[in-house]
């Protein structure tokens, strides 16, 4: 395994003062439902509104010999790389396609990055990000399959166990697996018998399908309330796939209806505005899909959501996701 506890402790020093120290707070409502103390690690409080700043900062710190950094992402990873590079005085080039909405382009620019618009598809933008390391000496930061990124995300595991060494179960939202690999690596190095569960939505869960198949597979990407959990794991995956295979104790899937309900619970009971991707752990507990024993923590990974969708959810209206409609209902405990 190419990421160790020592790498994660080094990452903790690299991100110190910028992306560390988010609160770990109990949720009384979910604790009562789960029958155990249930803790929320609030990565939605990060400067960019998501945990991806941790991995990006550690990768930027490790790219000192590069002329700058690059990636292809209009989401939380792109925001993390832009902010991390600006914080460390490094050039960042974020590649995106012509189809990306202006608001997203402006958001990344406002964080101090150069935006390079190429072609009319995500693939064209990705190809540009692949060219830049050779052409302009930039280091390409993968959102999940990079040892420095995984080590950076792993600092969340360190912080949870430093505050609460008695935590017995970690429920981790799972997409490309950088977060789950890093957190599980840190947690199991410190506390080998801790249980780490990776949780995804039941439509288009690439890591789940890949782990079941025993090798990376492609899945069709479909719209989800947990949109930050969409996308593939890369057919050439080197690190996050083998680490998730070795370190995760269980995998679970939750439905769009369960995510909808959990977003309402987190909003009305804990007063937290968070992306659908964050609530998959709560959703699994509330739906009775997992029995937890002992103090349990989940990671509230980010808050960068579509406010129109969020407003529909918290006011109990239907949400249409491609060919699927999630039937709404007003919140009632
Ligand atoms: C990226 C992301 C995840 C998933 O992280 P992976 O490392 O890709 O598994 C979960 N939640 C949010 C908000 C994210 O941006």
mmCIF file of C-alpha atoms and ligand atoms in Angstrom:
data_model
loop_
_atom_site.group_PDB
_atom_site.id
_atom_site.type_symbol
_atom_site.label_atom_id
_atom_site.label_comp_id
_atom_site.label_asym_id
_atom_site.label_seq_id
_atom_site.Cartn_x
_atom_site.Cartn_y
_atom_site.Cartn_z
ATOM 1 C CA UNK A 1 0.000 0.000 0.000
ATOM 2 C CA UNK A 2 1.453 3.344 -1.031
ATOM 3 C CA UNK A 3 -0.132 5.604 1.585
ATOM 4 C CA UNK A 4 0.821 5.213 5.243
ATOM 5 C CA UNK A 5 -0.032 6.809 8.566
ATOM 6 C CA UNK A 6 3.248 8.746 8.323
ATOM 7 C CA UNK A 7 2.100 10.262 5.002
ATOM 8 C CA UNK A 8 -1.187 11.295 6.591
ATOM 9 C CA UNK A 9 0.579 12.856 9.560
ATOM 10 C CA UNK A 10 2.816 14.778 7.145
ATOM 11 C CA UNK A 11 -0.328 15.903 5.315
ATOM 12 C CA UNK A 12 -1.753 17.171 8.610
ATOM 13 C CA UNK A 13 1.267 19.488 8.895
ATOM 14 C CA UNK A 14 0.960 20.597 5.246
ATOM 15 C CA UNK A 15 -2.699 21.618 5.578
ATOM 16 C CA UNK A 16 -2.401 23.052 9.095
ATOM 17 C CA UNK A 17 -3.961 26.461 9.611
ATOM 18 C CA UNK A 18 -5.899 26.404 6.341
ATOM 19 C CA UNK A 19 -8.022 23.260 6.087
ATOM 20 C CA UNK A 20 -7.809 21.516 9.453
ATOM 21 C CA UNK A 21 -9.783 21.591 12.677
ATOM 22 C CA UNK A 22 -13.388 21.440 11.474
ATOM 23 C CA UNK A 23 -15.917 20.796 14.290
ATOM 24 C CA UNK A 24 -17.050 17.311 15.335
ATOM 25 C CA UNK A 25 -20.524 17.713 16.813
ATOM 26 C CA UNK A 26 -23.131 15.290 18.144
ATOM 27 C CA UNK A 27 -26.526 15.013 16.484
ATOM 28 C CA UNK A 28 -29.029 14.424 19.323
ATOM 29 C CA UNK A 29 -31.846 13.464 16.954
ATOM 30 C CA UNK A 30 -29.875 10.902 14.983
ATOM 31 C CA UNK A 31 -28.259 9.606 18.174
ATOM 32 C CA UNK A 32 -31.732 8.926 19.576
ATOM 33 C CA UNK A 33 -32.770 7.145 16.374
ATOM 34 C CA UNK A 34 -29.555 5.119 16.112
ATOM 35 C CA UNK A 35 -29.435 4.241 19.807
ATOM 36 C CA UNK A 36 -25.761 5.226 19.940
ATOM 37 C CA UNK A 37 -23.972 8.561 20.025
ATOM 38 C CA UNK A 38 -23.866 9.865 16.456
ATOM 39 C CA UNK A 39 -21.248 12.467 15.517
ATOM 40 C CA UNK A 40 -20.984 14.756 12.488
ATOM 41 C CA UNK A 41 -17.595 15.927 11.158
ATOM 42 C CA UNK A 42 -18.457 19.261 9.596
ATOM 43 C CA UNK A 43 -16.396 19.536 6.429
ATOM 44 C CA UNK A 44 -19.126 21.791 5.049
ATOM 45 C CA UNK A 45 -17.422 24.453 7.211
ATOM 46 C CA UNK A 46 -14.244 24.405 5.078
ATOM 47 C CA UNK A 47 -13.308 27.684 3.332
ATOM 48 C CA UNK A 48 -14.417 26.235 -0.052
ATOM 49 C CA UNK A 49 -17.410 24.463 1.504
ATOM 50 C CA UNK A 50 -16.000 20.935 1.091
ATOM 51 C CA UNK A 51 -13.285 18.594 2.399
ATOM 52 C CA UNK A 52 -11.484 18.428 -0.971
ATOM 53 C CA UNK A 53 -9.359 21.384 0.135
ATOM 54 C CA UNK A 54 -7.384 18.990 2.356
ATOM 55 C CA UNK A 55 -6.166 16.740 -0.455
ATOM 56 C CA UNK A 56 -5.619 19.662 -2.805
ATOM 57 C CA UNK A 57 -3.463 21.546 -0.280
ATOM 58 C CA UNK A 58 -1.344 18.491 0.391
ATOM 59 C CA UNK A 59 -0.894 17.877 -3.344
ATOM 60 C CA UNK A 60 0.052 21.529 -3.939
ATOM 61 C CA UNK A 61 2.578 21.290 -1.084
ATOM 62 C CA UNK A 62 4.072 18.207 -2.747
ATOM 63 C CA UNK A 63 4.263 19.830 -6.174
ATOM 64 C CA UNK A 64 6.912 22.410 -5.200
ATOM 65 C CA UNK A 65 9.062 21.530 -8.213
ATOM 66 C CA UNK A 66 6.215 21.965 -10.690
ATOM 67 C CA UNK A 67 5.465 25.238 -12.487
ATOM 68 C CA UNK A 68 1.924 24.998 -11.157
ATOM 69 C CA UNK A 69 -0.975 22.587 -10.828
ATOM 70 C CA UNK A 70 -3.897 21.606 -13.036
ATOM 71 C CA UNK A 71 -7.054 19.523 -12.942
ATOM 72 C CA UNK A 72 -10.290 19.051 -14.808
ATOM 73 C CA UNK A 73 -13.181 19.695 -12.423
ATOM 74 C CA UNK A 74 -15.887 22.288 -12.034
ATOM 75 C CA UNK A 75 -16.987 20.849 -8.730
ATOM 76 C CA UNK A 76 -15.493 20.619 -5.265
ATOM 77 C CA UNK A 77 -12.150 19.299 -6.496
ATOM 78 C CA UNK A 78 -11.695 22.230 -8.884
ATOM 79 C CA UNK A 79 -12.592 24.654 -6.100
ATOM 80 C CA UNK A 80 -10.155 22.920 -3.749
ATOM 81 C CA UNK A 81 -7.261 23.026 -6.210
ATOM 82 C CA UNK A 82 -7.941 26.690 -7.050
ATOM 83 C CA UNK A 83 -8.067 27.745 -3.390
ATOM 84 C CA UNK A 84 -5.090 25.610 -2.344
ATOM 85 C CA UNK A 85 -2.855 26.957 -5.105
ATOM 86 C CA UNK A 86 -3.841 30.551 -4.340
ATOM 87 C CA UNK A 87 -3.172 29.996 -0.622
ATOM 88 C CA UNK A 88 0.331 28.765 -1.437
ATOM 89 C CA UNK A 89 1.100 31.309 -4.185
ATOM 90 C CA UNK A 90 1.124 28.741 -6.969
ATOM 91 C CA UNK A 91 -0.336 28.891 -10.479
ATOM 92 C CA UNK A 92 -3.474 26.758 -11.025
ATOM 93 C CA UNK A 93 -5.057 26.017 -14.391
ATOM 94 C CA UNK A 94 -8.531 24.476 -14.169
ATOM 95 C CA UNK A 95 -9.661 22.904 -17.460
ATOM 96 C CA UNK A 96 -13.338 22.808 -18.396
ATOM 97 C CA UNK A 97 -15.524 22.464 -21.457
ATOM 98 C CA UNK A 98 -17.512 25.175 -23.246
ATOM 99 C CA UNK A 99 -20.687 23.667 -21.812
ATOM 100 C CA UNK A 100 -19.909 24.561 -18.203
ATOM 101 C CA UNK A 101 -22.342 27.209 -16.868
ATOM 102 C CA UNK A 102 -20.897 30.701 -16.443
ATOM 103 C CA UNK A 103 -21.595 30.734 -12.700
ATOM 104 C CA UNK A 104 -19.284 27.750 -12.191
ATOM 105 C CA UNK A 105 -16.553 29.286 -14.353
ATOM 106 C CA UNK A 106 -16.788 32.562 -12.414
ATOM 107 C CA UNK A 107 -16.763 30.708 -9.085
ATOM 108 C CA UNK A 108 -13.457 28.973 -9.887
ATOM 109 C CA UNK A 109 -11.941 32.228 -11.258
ATOM 110 C CA UNK A 110 -12.953 34.068 -8.103
ATOM 111 C CA UNK A 111 -10.854 31.588 -6.114
ATOM 112 C CA UNK A 112 -7.787 32.811 -8.011
ATOM 113 C CA UNK A 113 -7.331 30.126 -10.684
ATOM 114 C CA UNK A 114 -6.884 30.440 -14.448
ATOM 115 C CA UNK A 115 -9.729 28.786 -16.307
ATOM 116 C CA UNK A 116 -8.954 27.092 -19.621
ATOM 117 C CA UNK A 117 -11.996 26.343 -21.752
ATOM 118 C CA UNK A 118 -11.488 23.595 -24.328
ATOM 119 C CA UNK A 119 -13.942 21.687 -26.508
ATOM 120 C CA UNK A 120 -17.539 20.764 -25.974
ATOM 121 C CA UNK A 121 -17.212 17.791 -23.636
ATOM 122 C CA UNK A 122 -15.760 16.796 -20.295
ATOM 123 C CA UNK A 123 -13.454 14.405 -22.194
ATOM 124 C CA UNK A 124 -11.945 17.273 -24.211
ATOM 125 C CA UNK A 125 -11.322 19.265 -21.034
ATOM 126 C CA UNK A 126 -9.790 16.208 -19.383
ATOM 127 C CA UNK A 127 -7.489 15.680 -22.394
ATOM 128 C CA UNK A 128 -6.289 19.275 -22.039
ATOM 129 C CA UNK A 129 -5.496 18.745 -18.344
ATOM 130 C CA UNK A 130 -3.544 15.627 -19.376
ATOM 131 C CA UNK A 131 -1.476 17.620 -21.890
ATOM 132 C CA UNK A 132 -0.473 20.407 -19.516
ATOM 133 C CA UNK A 133 2.038 18.456 -17.403
ATOM 134 C CA UNK A 134 4.205 17.869 -20.469
ATOM 135 C CA UNK A 135 3.572 21.153 -22.260
ATOM 136 C CA UNK A 136 3.690 23.593 -19.380
ATOM 137 C CA UNK A 137 5.313 21.682 -16.536
ATOM 138 C CA UNK A 138 2.141 21.601 -14.427
ATOM 139 C CA UNK A 139 1.337 18.797 -11.967
ATOM 140 C CA UNK A 140 -2.051 17.228 -12.634
ATOM 141 C CA UNK A 141 -3.962 16.580 -9.411
ATOM 142 C CA UNK A 142 -6.399 13.661 -9.613
ATOM 143 C CA UNK A 143 -9.528 14.121 -7.466
ATOM 144 C CA UNK A 144 -9.063 10.727 -5.779
ATOM 145 C CA UNK A 145 -6.300 8.570 -7.285
ATOM 146 C CA UNK A 146 -3.214 10.408 -6.016
ATOM 147 C CA UNK A 147 -1.220 9.476 -2.890
ATOM 148 C CA UNK A 148 -0.997 13.098 -1.710
ATOM 149 C CA UNK A 149 -4.728 13.647 -2.183
ATOM 150 C CA UNK A 150 -5.568 10.433 -0.329
ATOM 151 C CA UNK A 151 -3.201 11.377 2.509
ATOM 152 C CA UNK A 152 -4.786 14.834 2.698
ATOM 153 C CA UNK A 153 -8.319 13.425 2.959
ATOM 154 C CA UNK A 154 -7.000 10.959 5.556
ATOM 155 C CA UNK A 155 -6.387 13.832 7.983
ATOM 156 C CA UNK A 156 -10.142 13.765 8.649
ATOM 157 C CA UNK A 157 -9.671 10.295 10.161
ATOM 158 C CA UNK A 158 -6.819 11.565 12.340
ATOM 159 C CA UNK A 159 -8.898 14.473 13.616
ATOM 160 C CA UNK A 160 -11.952 12.352 14.422
ATOM 161 C CA UNK A 161 -9.947 9.820 16.434
ATOM 162 C CA UNK A 162 -7.836 12.479 18.155
ATOM 163 C CA UNK A 163 -11.040 14.091 19.458
ATOM 164 C CA UNK A 164 -12.957 10.880 20.048
ATOM 165 C CA UNK A 165 -10.748 7.784 20.398
ATOM 166 C CA UNK A 166 -13.864 5.839 21.424
ATOM 167 C CA UNK A 167 -15.492 6.016 17.968
ATOM 168 C CA UNK A 168 -16.247 2.474 16.793
ATOM 169 C CA UNK A 169 -17.799 3.010 13.373
ATOM 170 C CA UNK A 170 -17.096 5.496 10.578
ATOM 171 C CA UNK A 171 -19.674 5.983 7.819
ATOM 172 C CA UNK A 172 -17.908 7.494 4.803
ATOM 173 C CA UNK A 173 -19.529 8.816 1.594
ATOM 174 C CA UNK A 174 -17.912 6.944 -1.312
ATOM 175 C CA UNK A 175 -17.331 8.025 -4.904
ATOM 176 C CA UNK A 176 -13.817 7.825 -6.395
ATOM 177 C CA UNK A 177 -12.684 6.564 -3.002
ATOM 178 C CA UNK A 178 -9.954 9.060 -2.135
ATOM 179 C CA UNK A 179 -11.831 10.096 0.994
ATOM 180 C CA UNK A 180 -12.680 6.567 2.130
ATOM 181 C CA UNK A 181 -9.163 5.250 1.369
ATOM 182 C CA UNK A 182 -7.471 8.037 3.325
ATOM 183 C CA UNK A 183 -9.851 8.025 6.275
ATOM 184 C CA UNK A 184 -9.791 4.218 6.564
ATOM 185 C CA UNK A 185 -5.991 4.148 6.281
ATOM 186 C CA UNK A 186 -5.596 6.658 9.139
ATOM 187 C CA UNK A 187 -8.334 5.183 11.313
ATOM 188 C CA UNK A 188 -7.176 1.558 11.022
ATOM 189 C CA UNK A 189 -3.542 2.465 11.643
ATOM 190 C CA UNK A 190 -4.583 4.121 14.912
ATOM 191 C CA UNK A 191 -7.371 1.714 15.879
ATOM 192 C CA UNK A 192 -7.218 -1.579 13.947
ATOM 193 C CA UNK A 193 -10.645 -2.832 15.076
ATOM 194 C CA UNK A 194 -12.578 0.276 13.979
ATOM 195 C CA UNK A 195 -15.274 -0.440 11.385
ATOM 196 C CA UNK A 196 -15.243 1.706 8.233
ATOM 197 C CA UNK A 197 -18.251 1.566 5.918
ATOM 198 C CA UNK A 198 -18.344 3.132 2.439
ATOM 199 C CA UNK A 199 -21.761 4.417 1.360
ATOM 200 C CA UNK A 200 -22.982 5.442 -2.111
ATOM 201 C CA UNK A 201 -26.260 6.138 -3.888
ATOM 202 C CA UNK A 202 -27.877 3.139 -5.553
ATOM 203 C CA UNK A 203 -27.766 4.614 -9.080
ATOM 204 C CA UNK A 204 -24.391 4.810 -10.823
ATOM 205 C CA UNK A 205 -22.099 3.830 -7.907
ATOM 206 C CA UNK A 206 -18.803 3.171 -9.716
ATOM 207 C CA UNK A 207 -16.658 2.119 -6.744
ATOM 208 C CA UNK A 208 -19.349 -0.185 -5.395
ATOM 209 C CA UNK A 209 -19.715 -1.943 -8.760
ATOM 210 C CA UNK A 210 -15.938 -2.095 -9.213
ATOM 211 C CA UNK A 211 -15.352 -3.623 -5.781
ATOM 212 C CA UNK A 212 -18.034 -6.203 -6.466
ATOM 213 C CA UNK A 213 -16.517 -7.038 -9.857
ATOM 214 C CA UNK A 214 -12.986 -7.180 -8.420
ATOM 215 C CA UNK A 215 -11.659 -4.633 -10.937
ATOM 216 C CA UNK A 216 -12.538 -1.105 -12.098
ATOM 217 C CA UNK A 217 -15.714 -1.041 -14.186
ATOM 218 C CA UNK A 218 -17.551 1.776 -15.902
ATOM 219 C CA UNK A 219 -21.081 2.655 -14.877
ATOM 220 C CA UNK A 220 -23.611 4.878 -16.546
ATOM 221 C CA UNK A 221 -23.697 8.268 -14.846
ATOM 222 C CA UNK A 222 -27.236 9.314 -13.924
ATOM 223 C CA UNK A 223 -28.495 12.422 -12.120
ATOM 224 C CA UNK A 224 -28.659 12.014 -8.337
ATOM 225 C CA UNK A 225 -29.381 14.105 -5.267
ATOM 226 C CA UNK A 226 -25.871 12.990 -4.284
ATOM 227 C CA UNK A 227 -24.327 14.494 -7.422
ATOM 228 C CA UNK A 228 -20.858 14.801 -5.838
ATOM 229 C CA UNK A 229 -20.794 10.987 -5.654
ATOM 230 C CA UNK A 230 -21.237 10.532 -9.418
ATOM 231 C CA UNK A 231 -18.525 9.771 -11.980
ATOM 232 C CA UNK A 232 -16.167 6.873 -12.565
ATOM 233 C CA UNK A 233 -13.115 5.637 -10.675
ATOM 234 C CA UNK A 234 -10.860 5.491 -13.762
ATOM 235 C CA UNK A 235 -10.185 2.235 -15.604
ATOM 236 C CA UNK A 236 -6.469 2.715 -14.835
ATOM 237 C CA UNK A 237 -7.097 3.261 -11.116
ATOM 238 C CA UNK A 238 -3.851 2.672 -9.203
ATOM 239 C CA UNK A 239 -4.502 3.526 -5.577
ATOM 240 C CA UNK A 240 -7.997 4.355 -4.363
ATOM 241 C CA UNK A 241 -9.471 1.094 -5.684
ATOM 242 C CA UNK A 242 -6.937 -1.289 -4.078
ATOM 243 C CA UNK A 243 -7.009 0.721 -0.842
ATOM 244 C CA UNK A 244 -10.810 0.656 -0.637
ATOM 245 C CA UNK A 245 -10.745 -3.065 -1.387
ATOM 246 C CA UNK A 246 -8.264 -3.703 1.417
ATOM 247 C CA UNK A 247 -9.613 -1.296 4.030
ATOM 248 C CA UNK A 248 -13.412 -0.991 3.838
ATOM 249 C CA UNK A 249 -15.330 -3.422 6.036
ATOM 250 C CA UNK A 250 -18.709 -2.969 4.370
ATOM 251 C CA UNK A 251 -20.380 -1.184 1.489
ATOM 252 C CA UNK A 252 -23.934 0.111 1.444
ATOM 253 C CA UNK A 253 -26.213 1.758 -1.079
ATOM 254 C CA UNK A 254 -29.036 4.182 -0.341
ATOM 255 C CA UNK A 255 -31.922 5.254 -2.563
ATOM 256 C CA UNK A 256 -32.761 8.766 -3.753
ATOM 257 C CA UNK A 257 -35.829 8.695 -1.463
ATOM 258 C CA UNK A 258 -33.611 7.865 1.521
ATOM 259 C CA UNK A 259 -31.204 10.675 0.590
ATOM 260 C CA UNK A 260 -34.118 13.123 0.245
ATOM 261 C CA UNK A 261 -35.407 12.217 3.680
ATOM 262 C CA UNK A 262 -31.942 12.437 5.282
ATOM 263 C CA UNK A 263 -31.376 15.914 3.787
ATOM 264 C CA UNK A 264 -34.611 17.011 5.456
ATOM 265 C CA UNK A 265 -33.561 15.482 8.780
ATOM 266 C CA UNK A 266 -30.140 17.150 8.728
ATOM 267 C CA UNK A 267 -31.751 20.491 7.892
ATOM 268 C CA UNK A 268 -34.692 20.450 10.309
ATOM 269 C CA UNK A 269 -33.094 18.598 13.222
ATOM 270 C CA UNK A 270 -29.481 19.814 13.042
ATOM 271 C CA UNK A 271 -30.059 23.022 11.010
ATOM 272 C CA UNK A 272 -27.325 22.080 8.551
ATOM 273 C CA UNK A 273 -27.396 22.888 4.828
ATOM 274 C CA UNK A 274 -25.491 20.088 3.130
ATOM 275 C CA UNK A 275 -25.201 18.308 -0.204
ATOM 276 C CA UNK A 276 -27.008 15.034 -0.831
ATOM 277 C CA UNK A 277 -23.578 13.365 -0.957
ATOM 278 C CA UNK A 278 -23.073 14.119 2.756
ATOM 279 C CA UNK A 279 -26.165 12.476 4.095
ATOM 280 C CA UNK A 280 -25.726 8.946 2.743
ATOM 281 C CA UNK A 281 -24.423 7.808 6.145
ATOM 282 C CA UNK A 282 -27.417 9.293 7.976
ATOM 283 C CA UNK A 283 -29.690 7.897 5.298
ATOM 284 C CA UNK A 284 -28.391 4.372 5.884
ATOM 285 C CA UNK A 285 -28.935 4.674 9.651
ATOM 286 C CA UNK A 286 -32.390 6.262 9.368
ATOM 287 C CA UNK A 287 -33.477 3.609 6.857
ATOM 288 C CA UNK A 288 -32.337 0.838 9.195
ATOM 289 C CA UNK A 289 -29.838 -0.428 6.625
ATOM 290 C CA UNK A 290 -27.005 -0.625 9.131
ATOM 291 C CA UNK A 291 -26.906 -1.610 12.782
ATOM 292 C CA UNK A 292 -24.328 0.438 14.657
ATOM 293 C CA UNK A 293 -22.866 -0.275 18.058
ATOM 294 C CA UNK A 294 -20.873 2.290 19.980
ATOM 295 C CA UNK A 295 -20.097 5.888 19.053
ATOM 296 C CA UNK A 296 -20.463 6.420 15.299
ATOM 297 C CA UNK A 297 -19.255 9.284 13.128
ATOM 298 C CA UNK A 298 -20.020 10.382 9.597
ATOM 299 C CA UNK A 299 -18.477 13.095 7.453
ATOM 300 C CA UNK A 300 -20.639 15.992 6.283
ATOM 301 C CA UNK A 301 -18.498 16.370 3.173
ATOM 302 C CA UNK A 302 -19.723 19.626 1.608
ATOM 303 C CA UNK A 303 -22.338 22.335 1.191
ATOM 304 C CA UNK A 304 -21.985 23.285 -2.501
ATOM 305 C CA UNK A 305 -25.445 22.332 -3.623
ATOM 306 C CA UNK A 306 -27.971 23.568 -6.113
ATOM 307 C CA UNK A 307 -30.152 25.817 -3.938
ATOM 308 C CA UNK A 308 -33.182 25.303 -6.141
ATOM 309 C CA UNK A 309 -33.048 21.543 -5.580
ATOM 310 C CA UNK A 310 -32.367 22.049 -1.878
ATOM 311 C CA UNK A 311 -35.350 24.359 -1.504
ATOM 312 C CA UNK A 312 -37.574 21.780 -3.162
ATOM 313 C CA UNK A 313 -36.345 19.098 -0.748
ATOM 314 C CA UNK A 314 -36.833 21.095 2.446
ATOM 315 C CA UNK A 315 -40.258 22.303 1.358
ATOM 316 C CA UNK A 316 -41.351 18.758 0.559
ATOM 317 C CA UNK A 317 -41.775 19.136 -3.212
ATOM 318 C CA UNK A 318 -41.015 16.496 -5.862
ATOM 319 C CA UNK A 319 -37.528 16.505 -7.404
ATOM 320 C CA UNK A 320 -36.958 15.341 -10.973
ATOM 321 C CA UNK A 321 -33.641 13.671 -11.707
ATOM 322 C CA UNK A 322 -33.509 12.761 -15.394
ATOM 323 C CA UNK A 323 -36.163 10.082 -15.912
ATOM 324 C CA UNK A 324 -36.705 9.593 -12.191
ATOM 325 C CA UNK A 325 -38.966 11.634 -9.934
ATOM 326 C CA UNK A 326 -38.418 11.561 -6.197
ATOM 327 C CA UNK A 327 -41.824 11.978 -4.625
ATOM 328 C CA UNK A 328 -41.758 14.781 -2.088
ATOM 329 C CA UNK A 329 -43.372 15.000 1.338
ATOM 330 C CA UNK A 330 -43.208 17.763 3.959
ATOM 331 C CA UNK A 331 -40.864 17.025 6.831
ATOM 332 C CA UNK A 332 -42.327 15.436 9.917
ATOM 333 C CA UNK A 333 -40.151 13.865 12.602
HETATM 334 C C1 LIG B 1 -15.627 14.316 -3.750
HETATM 335 C C2 LIG B 1 -16.740 14.292 -2.801
HETATM 336 C C3 LIG B 1 -17.131 13.085 -2.144
HETATM 337 C C4 LIG B 1 -16.522 11.738 -2.436
HETATM 338 O O1 LIG B 1 -15.121 11.680 -2.313
HETATM 339 P P1 LIG B 1 -14.285 10.554 -3.083
HETATM 340 O O2 LIG B 1 -12.887 10.742 -2.635
HETATM 341 O O3 LIG B 1 -14.441 10.831 -4.564
HETATM 342 O O4 LIG B 1 -14.861 9.234 -2.743
HETATM 343 C C5 LIG B 1 -18.162 13.161 -1.218
HETATM 344 N N1 LIG B 1 -18.789 14.330 -0.947
HETATM 345 C C6 LIG B 1 -18.442 15.488 -1.543
HETATM 346 C C7 LIG B 1 -19.198 16.730 -1.190
HETATM 347 C C8 LIG B 1 -17.411 15.512 -2.492
HETATM 348 O O5 LIG B 1 -17.096 16.662 -3.092
#
